[in-house]
Short mmCIF file of C-alpha atoms in Angstrom, two decimals:
data_model
loop_
_atom_site.label_atom_id
_atom_site.label_comp_id
_atom_site.label_asym_id
_atom_site.label_seq_id
_atom_site.Cartn_x
_atom_site.Cartn_y
_atom_site.Cartn_z
CA UNK A 160 -18.71 3.87 9.95
CA UNK A 161 -16.42 1.53 11.86
CA UNK A 162 -12.71 1.39 11.17
CA UNK A 163 -10.54 -1.67 11.88
CA UNK A 164 -6.75 -1.90 11.67
CA UNK A 165 -5.02 -5.24 11.12
CA UNK A 166 -1.25 -5.30 11.34
CA UNK A 167 -0.82 -8.18 8.87
CA UNK A 168 -3.02 -9.96 6.30
CA UNK A 169 -2.95 -13.06 8.51
CA UNK A 170 -4.77 -11.21 11.33
CA UNK A 171 -7.84 -10.32 9.26
CA UNK A 172 -11.08 -12.26 9.89
CA UNK A 173 -11.49 -15.06 7.38
CA UNK A 174 -15.28 -15.32 7.50
CA UNK A 175 -16.19 -11.82 6.29
CA UNK A 176 -15.15 -8.98 4.02
CA UNK A 177 -15.49 -5.25 4.72
CA UNK A 178 -17.35 -2.80 2.53
CA UNK A 179 -14.04 -1.02 1.98
CA UNK A 180 -10.55 -2.50 2.33
CA UNK A 181 -7.37 -0.45 2.32
CA UNK A 182 -4.11 -2.33 1.75
CA UNK A 183 -0.97 -0.64 3.08
CA UNK A 184 2.67 -1.44 2.32
CA UNK A 185 4.47 1.86 2.74
CA UNK A 186 7.92 0.28 2.20
CA UNK A 187 7.31 -0.06 -0.63
CA UNK A 188 4.61 -1.79 -2.72
CA UNK A 189 1.67 0.58 -2.24
CA UNK A 190 3.98 3.59 -2.54
CA UNK A 191 5.15 2.15 -5.87
CA UNK A 192 1.59 1.43 -7.05
CA UNK A 193 0.48 5.00 -6.30
CA UNK A 194 3.57 6.40 -8.04
CA UNK A 195 3.07 4.30 -11.18
CA UNK A 196 -0.56 5.34 -11.57
CA UNK A 197 0.25 8.99 -10.88
CA UNK A 198 2.94 8.82 -13.57
CA UNK A 199 0.50 7.57 -16.21
CA UNK A 200 0.71 3.80 -15.89
CA UNK A 201 -2.27 2.02 -17.46
CA UNK A 202 -2.78 -0.26 -14.46
CA UNK A 203 -0.95 -2.27 -11.81
CA UNK A 204 -1.64 -5.99 -11.61
CA UNK A 205 -0.51 -7.75 -8.43
CA UNK A 206 0.68 -11.32 -7.91
CA UNK A 207 1.99 -13.29 -4.97
CA UNK A 208 3.50 -15.92 -7.29
CA UNK A 209 6.35 -14.96 -9.62
CA UNK A 210 5.70 -17.76 -12.12
CA UNK A 211 2.06 -16.71 -12.44
CA UNK A 212 3.16 -13.11 -13.00
CA UNK A 213 5.46 -14.15 -15.82
CA UNK A 214 2.78 -16.32 -17.46
CA UNK A 215 0.10 -13.60 -17.41
CA UNK A 216 2.43 -10.79 -18.47
CA UNK A 217 3.63 -12.84 -21.47
CA UNK A 218 0.17 -12.28 -22.96
CA UNK A 219 0.92 -8.55 -23.22
CA UNK A 220 3.10 -6.93 -25.91
CA UNK A 221 6.57 -6.16 -24.49
CA UNK A 222 6.15 -2.44 -25.14
CA UNK A 223 2.94 -2.40 -23.06
CA UNK A 224 4.23 -4.19 -19.96
CA UNK A 225 6.73 -3.84 -17.15
CA UNK A 226 7.63 -6.52 -14.63
CA UNK A 227 8.51 -5.61 -11.07
CA UNK A 228 9.68 -8.28 -8.66
CA UNK A 229 11.06 -7.96 -5.13
CA UNK A 230 12.05 -10.54 -2.54
CA UNK A 231 13.74 -9.61 0.72
CA UNK A 232 14.00 -6.00 -0.39
CA UNK A 233 16.07 -6.84 -3.49
CA UNK A 234 15.09 -6.91 -7.17
CA UNK A 235 14.24 -10.29 -8.67
CA UNK A 236 16.70 -11.26 -11.41
CA UNK A 237 15.34 -10.88 -14.91
CA UNK A 238 12.70 -8.28 -14.04
CA UNK A 239 12.89 -4.71 -15.31
CA UNK A 240 12.11 -3.25 -11.89
CA UNK A 241 12.39 -4.11 -8.24
CA UNK A 242 10.12 -2.31 -5.80
CA UNK A 243 11.51 1.22 -5.80
CA UNK A 244 8.96 3.95 -6.56
CA UNK A 245 11.82 6.22 -7.62
CA UNK A 246 12.44 4.03 -10.68
CA UNK A 247 8.84 4.51 -11.88
CA UNK A 248 9.26 7.61 -14.00
CA UNK A 249 6.56 8.80 -16.39
CA UNK A 250 8.94 8.16 -19.32
CA UNK A 251 9.12 4.50 -18.32
CA UNK A 252 5.59 3.70 -17.17
CA UNK A 253 3.38 5.92 -19.34
CA UNK A 254 0.64 3.78 -20.93
CA UNK A 255 2.12 0.51 -19.68
CA UNK A 256 0.81 -2.06 -17.23
CA UNK A 257 3.01 -2.90 -14.25
CA UNK A 258 2.94 -6.57 -13.24
CA UNK A 259 4.25 -6.67 -9.68
CA UNK A 260 5.04 -9.23 -7.00
CA UNK A 261 6.58 -8.28 -3.65
CA UNK A 262 7.42 -10.02 -0.40
CA UNK A 263 4.54 -8.54 1.59
CA UNK A 264 2.38 -5.93 -0.13
CA UNK A 265 0.84 -8.07 -2.84
CA UNK A 266 -0.25 -10.59 -0.19
CA UNK A 267 -2.19 -7.87 1.63
CA UNK A 268 -3.98 -6.85 -1.55
CA UNK A 269 -4.86 -10.44 -2.38
CA UNK A 270 -6.23 -11.04 1.11
CA UNK A 271 -8.84 -8.29 0.70
CA UNK A 272 -9.50 -8.62 -3.05
CA UNK A 273 -13.10 -9.81 -2.53
CA UNK A 274 -14.20 -6.55 -0.89
CA UNK A 275 -16.47 -4.31 -3.00
CA UNK A 276 -13.98 -1.43 -2.67
CA UNK A 277 -10.26 -2.22 -2.54
CA UNK A 278 -7.76 0.65 -2.29
CA UNK A 279 -3.97 0.81 -2.11
CA UNK A 280 -2.74 3.39 0.38
CA UNK A 281 0.59 4.84 1.39
CA UNK A 282 1.55 8.02 3.17
CA UNK A 283 2.18 9.75 -0.16
CA UNK A 284 -1.48 9.38 -1.27
CA UNK A 285 -3.20 9.41 2.11
CA UNK A 286 -5.44 12.41 1.36
CA UNK A 287 -6.98 10.78 -1.73
CA UNK A 288 -7.77 7.62 0.24
CA UNK A 289 -9.31 9.58 3.11
CA UNK A 290 -11.42 11.62 0.69
CA UNK A 291 -12.83 8.42 -0.86
CA UNK A 292 -13.74 6.99 2.55
CA UNK A 293 -15.44 10.19 3.67
CA UNK A 294 -17.41 10.51 0.43
CA UNK A 295 -18.49 6.85 0.32
CA UNK A 296 -19.12 6.47 4.09
CA UNK A 297 -18.71 2.67 4.02
CA UNK A 298 -20.18 0.85 7.00
CA UNK A 299 -16.96 -1.08 7.66
CA UNK A 300 -13.41 -0.16 6.67
CA UNK A 301 -10.39 -2.41 7.14
CA UNK A 302 -6.89 -1.00 6.94
CA UNK A 303 -4.65 -4.01 6.38
CA UNK A 304 -0.93 -3.56 6.89
CA UNK A 305 1.43 -5.83 5.02
CA UNK A 306 3.87 -6.15 7.91
CA UNK A 307 7.05 -8.10 7.29
CA UNK A 308 6.67 -11.84 6.68
CA UNK A 309 3.71 -12.07 9.03
CA UNK A 310 4.97 -9.69 11.72
CA UNK A 311 4.02 -6.17 12.82
CA UNK A 312 5.68 -3.25 11.06
CA UNK A 313 6.01 0.33 12.29
CA UNK A 314 5.70 1.93 8.86
CA UNK A 315 2.38 0.31 7.92
CA UNK A 316 0.91 0.96 11.36
CA UNK A 317 1.86 4.62 11.31
CA UNK A 318 0.23 4.93 7.87
CA UNK A 319 -2.94 3.31 9.22
CA UNK A 320 -2.80 5.84 12.04
CA UNK A 321 -2.32 8.70 9.59
CA UNK A 322 -5.43 7.63 7.68
CA UNK A 323 -7.50 7.17 10.86
CA UNK A 324 -6.27 10.48 12.30
CA UNK A 325 -7.31 12.35 9.16
CA UNK A 326 -10.75 10.67 9.08
CA UNK A 327 -11.28 11.71 12.70
CA UNK A 328 -10.35 15.30 11.89
CA UNK A 329 -12.65 15.53 8.88
CA UNK A 330 -15.70 13.72 10.29
CA UNK A 331 -15.56 15.05 13.86
CA UNK A 332 -16.24 11.54 15.13
CA UNK A 333 -14.68 10.58 18.43
CA UNK A 334 -12.05 7.81 18.51
CA UNK A 335 -14.56 5.65 20.42
CA UNK A 336 -17.18 6.10 17.69
CA UNK A 337 -14.76 5.35 14.83
CA UNK A 338 -12.58 2.58 16.27
CA UNK A 339 -13.73 -0.98 15.67
CA UNK A 340 -10.72 -2.47 17.44
CA UNK A 341 -7.93 -1.43 19.81
CA UNK A 342 -5.41 -1.36 16.98
CA UNK A 343 -7.04 1.79 15.61
CA UNK A 344 -6.33 3.68 18.84
CA UNK A 345 -2.74 2.44 18.98
CA UNK A 346 -2.13 3.36 15.33
CA UNK A 347 -3.44 6.88 15.90
CA UNK A 348 -1.20 7.21 18.95
CA UNK A 349 1.86 6.10 16.95
CA UNK A 350 1.13 8.61 14.20
CA UNK A 351 0.47 11.40 16.71
CA UNK A 352 3.89 10.85 18.27
CA UNK A 353 5.86 10.59 15.02
CA UNK A 354 3.90 12.70 12.52
CA UNK A 355 6.62 15.38 12.42
CA UNK A 356 9.45 12.87 12.00
CA UNK A 357 8.16 9.99 9.89
CA UNK A 358 11.58 9.49 8.29
CA UNK A 359 13.05 9.11 11.77
CA UNK A 360 10.48 6.41 12.52
CA UNK A 361 11.40 4.60 9.29
CA UNK A 362 15.01 4.54 10.45
CA UNK A 363 13.81 2.79 13.64
CA UNK A 364 11.75 0.23 11.71
CA UNK A 365 13.30 -3.16 10.99
CA UNK A 366 12.38 -3.00 7.31
CA UNK A 367 13.63 0.56 7.10
CA UNK A 368 16.97 -0.65 8.43
CA UNK A 369 16.92 -3.51 5.93
CA UNK A 370 16.43 -1.04 3.08
CA UNK A 371 19.17 1.21 4.43
CA UNK A 372 21.56 -1.75 4.22
CA UNK A 373 20.50 -2.06 0.58
CA UNK A 374 21.36 1.66 0.05
CA UNK A 375 17.71 2.71 -0.39
CA UNK A 376 17.93 5.91 1.67
CA UNK A 377 16.17 7.95 -1.03
CA UNK A 378 13.27 5.49 -1.07
CA UNK A 379 12.78 6.02 2.66
CA UNK A 380 12.76 9.80 2.19
CA UNK A 381 10.25 9.59 -0.64
CA UNK A 382 7.92 7.14 1.12
CA UNK A 383 7.91 9.17 4.35
CA UNK A 384 6.23 12.15 2.65
CA UNK A 385 2.54 12.75 3.32
CA UNK A 386 -0.16 13.72 0.80
CA UNK A 387 2.13 14.48 -2.15
CA UNK A 388 0.23 12.46 -4.81
CA UNK A 389 -3.42 13.03 -5.65
CA UNK A 390 -4.04 9.49 -6.85
CA UNK A 391 -6.44 6.78 -5.71
CA UNK A 392 -5.41 3.24 -6.75
CA UNK A 393 -8.67 1.25 -6.74
CA UNK A 394 -9.30 -2.34 -7.81
CA UNK A 395 -11.24 -2.51 -11.09
CA UNK A 396 -11.08 -6.28 -11.45
CA UNK A 397 -9.56 -8.89 -9.17
CA UNK A 398 -5.89 -8.05 -8.69
CA UNK A 399 -5.93 -5.09 -11.11
CA UNK A 400 -5.68 -1.55 -9.73
CA UNK A 401 -6.32 1.54 -11.80
CA UNK A 402 -6.50 5.23 -11.07
CA UNK A 403 -9.86 6.06 -9.49
#
């Protein structure tokens, strides 16, 4: 098994697809996706285009759908939800499909949607993702961070490092055996330094600071937790993630 970390969707190779692709947008799309499915949501369907989201979701009965839209960290007008996992209570999402479009996370998922196994990972569901990888033993694994508008982000890289670190621990591989690119080693190093203060790292991150300005402190606290949800969001059809 070879593991590759890509800091943004734009940095992934365009001429190949991995056996397993893991999309990461800790703040906050993949944290929200994991939370919705853990709370009993029927599925999460992702879109990069808001108009397309509206058109597809119109085909569903209002009582069976929820629309979540976020741009620049703020909720899109006219949508029931923005991108806060804390809003996704079981009372609200139970049995409903979430149609979601975010600034960064949905782009990462769409970039890797042709892989045979597509997962959505955050810190909160890391253990479930790691367990899948260890059981399946895919030949190639990409962890694709969403970044922020095409740039590196601390929170997605530390999550990639958390996943890689756990795989190393459970497989007893060496970093040299596991790492397919240098980014894997750097992500592990970042996680190793900050693993006991992930919330502190989020406060250093540019997107963390952006969310703090939007009064989303509780979102940062929630998303900085590790292994609190036993849920594996896995793509069942293109763009549609269900609980694995």
